mmCIF file of N, CA and C in Angstrom:
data_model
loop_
_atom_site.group_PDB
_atom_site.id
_atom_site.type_symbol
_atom_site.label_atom_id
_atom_site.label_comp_id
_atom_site.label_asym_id
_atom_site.label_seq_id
_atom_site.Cartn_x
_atom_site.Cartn_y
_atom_site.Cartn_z
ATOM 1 N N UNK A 1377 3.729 -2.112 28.504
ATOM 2 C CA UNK A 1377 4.154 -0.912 27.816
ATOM 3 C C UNK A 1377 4.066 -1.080 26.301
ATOM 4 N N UNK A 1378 4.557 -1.857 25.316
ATOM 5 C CA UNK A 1378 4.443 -2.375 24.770
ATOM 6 C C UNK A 1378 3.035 -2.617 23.901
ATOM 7 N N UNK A 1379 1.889 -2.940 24.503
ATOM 8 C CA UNK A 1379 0.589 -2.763 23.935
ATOM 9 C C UNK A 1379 -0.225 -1.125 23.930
ATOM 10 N N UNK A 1380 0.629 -0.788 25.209
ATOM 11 C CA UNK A 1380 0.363 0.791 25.068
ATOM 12 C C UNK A 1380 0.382 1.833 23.799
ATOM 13 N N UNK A 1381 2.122 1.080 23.590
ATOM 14 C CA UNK A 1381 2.433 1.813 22.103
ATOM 15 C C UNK A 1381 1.706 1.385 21.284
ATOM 16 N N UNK A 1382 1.389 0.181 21.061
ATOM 17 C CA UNK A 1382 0.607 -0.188 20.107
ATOM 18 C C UNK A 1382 -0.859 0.142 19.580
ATOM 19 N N UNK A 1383 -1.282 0.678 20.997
ATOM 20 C CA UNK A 1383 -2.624 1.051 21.010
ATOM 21 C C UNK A 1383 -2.611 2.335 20.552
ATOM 22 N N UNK A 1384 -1.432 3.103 20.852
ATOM 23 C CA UNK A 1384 -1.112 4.766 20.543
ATOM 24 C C UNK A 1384 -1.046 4.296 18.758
ATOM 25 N N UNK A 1385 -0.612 3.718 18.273
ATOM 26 C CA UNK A 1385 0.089 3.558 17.101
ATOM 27 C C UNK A 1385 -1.313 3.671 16.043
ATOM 28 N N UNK A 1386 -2.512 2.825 16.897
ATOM 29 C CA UNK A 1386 -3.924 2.779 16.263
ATOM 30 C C UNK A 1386 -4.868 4.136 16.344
ATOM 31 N N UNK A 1387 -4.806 4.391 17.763
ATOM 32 C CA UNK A 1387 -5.664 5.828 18.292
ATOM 33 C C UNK A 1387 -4.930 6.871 17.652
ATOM 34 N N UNK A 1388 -3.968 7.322 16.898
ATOM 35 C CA UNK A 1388 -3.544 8.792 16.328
ATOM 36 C C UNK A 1388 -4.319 8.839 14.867
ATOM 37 N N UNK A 1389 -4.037 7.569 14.541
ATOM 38 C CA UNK A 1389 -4.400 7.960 12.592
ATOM 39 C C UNK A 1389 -5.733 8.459 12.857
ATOM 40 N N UNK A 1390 -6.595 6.932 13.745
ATOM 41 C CA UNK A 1390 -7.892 7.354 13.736
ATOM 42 C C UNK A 1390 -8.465 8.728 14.392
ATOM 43 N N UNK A 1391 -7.434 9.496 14.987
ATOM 44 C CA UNK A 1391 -7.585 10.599 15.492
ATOM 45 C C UNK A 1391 -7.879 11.402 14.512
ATOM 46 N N UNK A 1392 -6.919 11.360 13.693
ATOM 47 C CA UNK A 1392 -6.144 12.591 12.195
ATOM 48 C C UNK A 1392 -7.439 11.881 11.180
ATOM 49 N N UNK A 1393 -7.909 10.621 11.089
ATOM 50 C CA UNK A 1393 -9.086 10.282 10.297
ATOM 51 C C UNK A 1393 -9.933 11.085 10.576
ATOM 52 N N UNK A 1394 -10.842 11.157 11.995
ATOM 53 C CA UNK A 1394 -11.923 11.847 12.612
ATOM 54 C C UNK A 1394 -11.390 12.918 12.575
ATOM 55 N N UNK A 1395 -10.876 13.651 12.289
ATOM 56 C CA UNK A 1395 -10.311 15.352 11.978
ATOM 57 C C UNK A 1395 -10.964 15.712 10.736
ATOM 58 N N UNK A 1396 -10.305 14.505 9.732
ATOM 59 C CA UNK A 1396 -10.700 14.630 8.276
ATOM 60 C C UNK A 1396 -11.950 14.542 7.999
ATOM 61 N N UNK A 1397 -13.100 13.745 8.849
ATOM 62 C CA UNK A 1397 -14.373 13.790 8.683
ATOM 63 C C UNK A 1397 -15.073 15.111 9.250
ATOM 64 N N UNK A 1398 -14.250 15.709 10.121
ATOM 65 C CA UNK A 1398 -14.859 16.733 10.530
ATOM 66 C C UNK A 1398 -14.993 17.671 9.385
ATOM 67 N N UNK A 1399 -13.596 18.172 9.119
ATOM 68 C CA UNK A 1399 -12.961 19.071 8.410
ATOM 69 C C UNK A 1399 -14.313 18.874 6.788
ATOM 70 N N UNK A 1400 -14.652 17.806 6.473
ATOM 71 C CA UNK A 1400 -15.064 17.537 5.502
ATOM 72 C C UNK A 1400 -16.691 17.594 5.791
ATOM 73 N N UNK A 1401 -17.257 17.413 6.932
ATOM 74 C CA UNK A 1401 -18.615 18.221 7.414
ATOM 75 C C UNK A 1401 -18.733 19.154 7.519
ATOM 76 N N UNK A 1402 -17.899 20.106 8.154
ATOM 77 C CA UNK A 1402 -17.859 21.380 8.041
ATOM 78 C C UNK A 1402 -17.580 22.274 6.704
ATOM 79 N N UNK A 1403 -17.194 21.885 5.837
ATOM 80 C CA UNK A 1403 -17.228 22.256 4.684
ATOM 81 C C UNK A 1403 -18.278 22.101 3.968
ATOM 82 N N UNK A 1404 -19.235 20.943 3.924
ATOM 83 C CA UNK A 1404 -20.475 21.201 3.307
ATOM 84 C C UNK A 1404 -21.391 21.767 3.946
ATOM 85 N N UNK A 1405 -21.407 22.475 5.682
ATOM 86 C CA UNK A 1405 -22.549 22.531 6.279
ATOM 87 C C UNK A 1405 -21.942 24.136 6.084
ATOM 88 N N UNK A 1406 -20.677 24.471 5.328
ATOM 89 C CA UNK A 1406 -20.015 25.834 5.137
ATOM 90 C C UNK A 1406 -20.017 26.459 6.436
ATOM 91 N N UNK A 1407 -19.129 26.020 6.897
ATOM 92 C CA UNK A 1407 -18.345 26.513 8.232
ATOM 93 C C UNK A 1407 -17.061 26.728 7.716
ATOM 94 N N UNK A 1408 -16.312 27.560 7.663
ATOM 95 C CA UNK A 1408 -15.243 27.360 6.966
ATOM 96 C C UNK A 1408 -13.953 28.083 8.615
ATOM 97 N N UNK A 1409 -13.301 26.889 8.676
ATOM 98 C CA UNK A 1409 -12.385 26.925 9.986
ATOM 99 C C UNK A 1409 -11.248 28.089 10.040
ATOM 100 N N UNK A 1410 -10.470 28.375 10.647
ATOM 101 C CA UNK A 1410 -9.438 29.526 10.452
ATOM 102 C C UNK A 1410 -8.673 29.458 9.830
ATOM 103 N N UNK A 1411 -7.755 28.063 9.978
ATOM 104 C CA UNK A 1411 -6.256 28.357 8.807
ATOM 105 C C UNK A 1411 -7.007 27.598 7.605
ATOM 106 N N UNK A 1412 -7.597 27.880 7.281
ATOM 107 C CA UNK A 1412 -8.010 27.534 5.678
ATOM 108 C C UNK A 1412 -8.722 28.881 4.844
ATOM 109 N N UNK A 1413 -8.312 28.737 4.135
ATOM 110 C CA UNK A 1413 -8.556 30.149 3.137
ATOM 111 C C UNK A 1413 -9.680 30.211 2.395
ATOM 112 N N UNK A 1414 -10.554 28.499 2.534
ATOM 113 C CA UNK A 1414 -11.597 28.361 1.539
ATOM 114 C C UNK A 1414 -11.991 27.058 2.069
ATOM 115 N N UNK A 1415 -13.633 26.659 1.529
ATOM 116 C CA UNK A 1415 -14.025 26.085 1.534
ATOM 117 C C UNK A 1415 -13.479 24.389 0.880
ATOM 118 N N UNK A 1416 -13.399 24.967 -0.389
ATOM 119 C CA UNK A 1416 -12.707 23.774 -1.126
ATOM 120 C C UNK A 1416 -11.391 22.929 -0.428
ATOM 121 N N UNK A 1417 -10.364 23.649 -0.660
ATOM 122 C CA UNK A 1417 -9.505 23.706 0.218
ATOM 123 C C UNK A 1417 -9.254 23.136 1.904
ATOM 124 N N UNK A 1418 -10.435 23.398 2.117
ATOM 125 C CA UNK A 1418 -10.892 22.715 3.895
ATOM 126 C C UNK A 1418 -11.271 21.269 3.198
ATOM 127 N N UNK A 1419 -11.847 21.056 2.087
ATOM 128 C CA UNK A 1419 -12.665 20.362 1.735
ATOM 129 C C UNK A 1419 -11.413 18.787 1.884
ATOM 130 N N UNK A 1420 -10.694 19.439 0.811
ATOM 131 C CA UNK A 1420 -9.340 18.704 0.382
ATOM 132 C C UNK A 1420 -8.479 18.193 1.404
ATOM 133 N N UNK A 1421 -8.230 18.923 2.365
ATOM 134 C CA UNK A 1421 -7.467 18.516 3.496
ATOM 135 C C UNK A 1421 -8.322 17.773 4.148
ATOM 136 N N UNK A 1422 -9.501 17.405 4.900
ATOM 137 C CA UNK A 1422 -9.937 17.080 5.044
ATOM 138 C C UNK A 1422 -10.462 15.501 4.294
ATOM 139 N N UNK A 1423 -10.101 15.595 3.355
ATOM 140 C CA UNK A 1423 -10.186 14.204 2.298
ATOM 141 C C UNK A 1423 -8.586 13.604 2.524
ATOM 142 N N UNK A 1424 -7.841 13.914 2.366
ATOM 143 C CA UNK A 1424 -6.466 13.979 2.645
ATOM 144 C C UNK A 1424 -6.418 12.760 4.156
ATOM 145 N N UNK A 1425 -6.426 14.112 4.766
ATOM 146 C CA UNK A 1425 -6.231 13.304 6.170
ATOM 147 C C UNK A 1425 -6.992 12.204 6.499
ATOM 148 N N UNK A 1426 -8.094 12.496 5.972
ATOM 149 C CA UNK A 1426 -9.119 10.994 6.287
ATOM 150 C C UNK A 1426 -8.727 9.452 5.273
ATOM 151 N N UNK A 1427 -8.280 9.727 4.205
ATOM 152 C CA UNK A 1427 -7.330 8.383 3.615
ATOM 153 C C UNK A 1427 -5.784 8.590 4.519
ATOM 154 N N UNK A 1428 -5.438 9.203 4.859
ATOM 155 C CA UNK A 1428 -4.417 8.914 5.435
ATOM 156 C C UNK A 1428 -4.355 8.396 6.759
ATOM 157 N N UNK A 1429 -5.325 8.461 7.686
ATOM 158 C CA UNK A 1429 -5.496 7.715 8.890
ATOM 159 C C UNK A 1429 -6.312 6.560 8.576
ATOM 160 N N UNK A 1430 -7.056 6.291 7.344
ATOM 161 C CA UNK A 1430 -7.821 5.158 7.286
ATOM 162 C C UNK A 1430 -6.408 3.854 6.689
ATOM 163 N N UNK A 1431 -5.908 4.952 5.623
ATOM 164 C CA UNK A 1431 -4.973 3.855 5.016
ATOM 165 C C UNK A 1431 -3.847 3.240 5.746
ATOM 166 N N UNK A 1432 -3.498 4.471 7.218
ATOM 167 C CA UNK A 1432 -2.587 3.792 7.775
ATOM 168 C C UNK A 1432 -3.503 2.153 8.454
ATOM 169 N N UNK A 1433 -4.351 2.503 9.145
ATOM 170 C CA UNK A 1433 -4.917 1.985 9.889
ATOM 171 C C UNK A 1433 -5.058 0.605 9.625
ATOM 172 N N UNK A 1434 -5.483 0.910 7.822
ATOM 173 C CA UNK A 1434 -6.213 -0.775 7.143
ATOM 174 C C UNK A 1434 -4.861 -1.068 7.134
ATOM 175 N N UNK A 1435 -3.334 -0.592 6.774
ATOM 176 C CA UNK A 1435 -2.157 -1.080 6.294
ATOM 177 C C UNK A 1435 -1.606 -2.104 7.379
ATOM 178 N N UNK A 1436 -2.155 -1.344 8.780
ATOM 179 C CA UNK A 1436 -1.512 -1.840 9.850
ATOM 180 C C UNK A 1436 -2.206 -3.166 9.872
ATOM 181 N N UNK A 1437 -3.296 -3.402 10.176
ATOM 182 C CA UNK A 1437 -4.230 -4.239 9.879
ATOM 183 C C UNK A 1437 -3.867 -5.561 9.007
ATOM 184 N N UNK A 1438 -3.877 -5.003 7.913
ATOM 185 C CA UNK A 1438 -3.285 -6.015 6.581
ATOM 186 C C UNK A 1438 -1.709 -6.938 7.449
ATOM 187 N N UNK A 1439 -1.056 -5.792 7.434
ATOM 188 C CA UNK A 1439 0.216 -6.464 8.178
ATOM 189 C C UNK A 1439 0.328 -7.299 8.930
ATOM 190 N N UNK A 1440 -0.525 -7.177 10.030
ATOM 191 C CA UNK A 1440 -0.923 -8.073 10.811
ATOM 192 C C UNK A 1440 -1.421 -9.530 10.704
ATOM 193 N N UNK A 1441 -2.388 -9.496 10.082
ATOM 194 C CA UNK A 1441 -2.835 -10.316 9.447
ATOM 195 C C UNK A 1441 -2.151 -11.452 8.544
ATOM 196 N N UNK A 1442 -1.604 -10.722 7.827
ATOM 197 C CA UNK A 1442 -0.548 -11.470 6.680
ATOM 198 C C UNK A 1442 0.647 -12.154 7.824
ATOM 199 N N UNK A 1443 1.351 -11.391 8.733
ATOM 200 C CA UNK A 1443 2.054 -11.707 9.576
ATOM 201 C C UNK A 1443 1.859 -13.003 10.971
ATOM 202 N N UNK A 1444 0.346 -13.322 10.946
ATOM 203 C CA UNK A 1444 -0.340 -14.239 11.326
ATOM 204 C C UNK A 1444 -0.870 -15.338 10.289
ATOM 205 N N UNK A 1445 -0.740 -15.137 9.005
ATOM 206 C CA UNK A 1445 -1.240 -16.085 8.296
ATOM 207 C C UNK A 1445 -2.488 -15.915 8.247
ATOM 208 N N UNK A 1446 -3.435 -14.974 8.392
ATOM 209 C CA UNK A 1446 -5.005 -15.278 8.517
ATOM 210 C C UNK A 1446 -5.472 -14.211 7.632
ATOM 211 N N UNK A 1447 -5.014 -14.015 6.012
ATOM 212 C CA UNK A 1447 -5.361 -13.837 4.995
ATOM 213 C C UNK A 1447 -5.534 -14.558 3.880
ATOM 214 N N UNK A 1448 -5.987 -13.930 2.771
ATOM 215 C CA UNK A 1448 -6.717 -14.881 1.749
ATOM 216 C C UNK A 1448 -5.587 -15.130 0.633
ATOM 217 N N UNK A 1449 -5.082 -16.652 0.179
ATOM 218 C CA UNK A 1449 -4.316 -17.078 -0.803
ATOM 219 C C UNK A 1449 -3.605 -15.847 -1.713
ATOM 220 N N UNK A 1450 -4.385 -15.348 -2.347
ATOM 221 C CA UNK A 1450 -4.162 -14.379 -3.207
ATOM 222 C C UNK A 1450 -3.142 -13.207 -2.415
ATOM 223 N N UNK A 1451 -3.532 -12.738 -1.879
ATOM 224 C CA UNK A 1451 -2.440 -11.689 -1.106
ATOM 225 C C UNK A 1451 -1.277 -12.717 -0.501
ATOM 226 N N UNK A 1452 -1.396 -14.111 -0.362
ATOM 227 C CA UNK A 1452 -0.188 -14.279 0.855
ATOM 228 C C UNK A 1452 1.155 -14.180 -0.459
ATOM 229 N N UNK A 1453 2.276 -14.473 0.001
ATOM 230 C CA UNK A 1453 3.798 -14.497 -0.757
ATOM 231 C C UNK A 1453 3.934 -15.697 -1.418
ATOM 232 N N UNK A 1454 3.778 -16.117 -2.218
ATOM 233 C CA UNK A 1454 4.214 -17.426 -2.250
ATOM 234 C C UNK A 1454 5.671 -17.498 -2.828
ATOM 235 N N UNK A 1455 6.195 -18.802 -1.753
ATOM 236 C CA UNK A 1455 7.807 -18.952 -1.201
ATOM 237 C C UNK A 1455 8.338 -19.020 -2.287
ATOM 238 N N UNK A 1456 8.256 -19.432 -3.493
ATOM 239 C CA UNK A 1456 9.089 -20.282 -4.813
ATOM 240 C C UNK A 1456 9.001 -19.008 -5.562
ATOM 241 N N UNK A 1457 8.297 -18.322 -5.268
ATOM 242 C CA UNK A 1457 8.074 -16.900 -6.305
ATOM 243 C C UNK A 1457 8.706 -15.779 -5.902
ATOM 244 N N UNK A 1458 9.708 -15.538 -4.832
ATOM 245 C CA UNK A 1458 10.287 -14.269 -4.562
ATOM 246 C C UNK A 1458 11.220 -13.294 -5.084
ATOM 247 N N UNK A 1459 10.620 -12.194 -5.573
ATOM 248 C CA UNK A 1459 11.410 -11.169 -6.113
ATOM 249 C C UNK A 1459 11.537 -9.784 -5.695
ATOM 250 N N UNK A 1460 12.846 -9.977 -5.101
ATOM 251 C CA UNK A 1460 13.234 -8.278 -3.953
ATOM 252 C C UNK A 1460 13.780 -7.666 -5.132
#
């Protein structure tokens, strides 16, 4: 159950990403969708949502990673240096 969620946690952004690529093809091929009032506008949301499912995605990613140790010096914490 457990990896289920986890897998849900990955498949939505990239859902709401691939929305944003749509949303953002259809605006240059000027299709302009219903609840949007304009092109531009489709354009924007569409840019929007697509950093927002990418950024969740890479964030989750990063986390992971760092949380395994299998990132590069520069990003890790170093222990003697902590400031909350």
């Amino acid at each position: 159950m457990g990896r289920f969620i986890a897998l849900m946690i990955l498949v939505i952004p990239g859902i709401i990403a691939g929305y944003g690529i749509k949303l953002m093809r259809d605006s240059i091929f000027q299709i302009l969708l219903t609840p949007y009032p304009s092109l531009i506008i489709q354009f924007f949301v569409g840019i929007v949502l697509f950093l927002a499912g990418l950024s969740f995605i890479g964030g989750f990613i990063f986390y992971r990673d760092k949380k395994n140790g299998k990132i590069s010096s520069r990003f890790a914490i170093k222990k003697g240096n902590e400031t909350d």
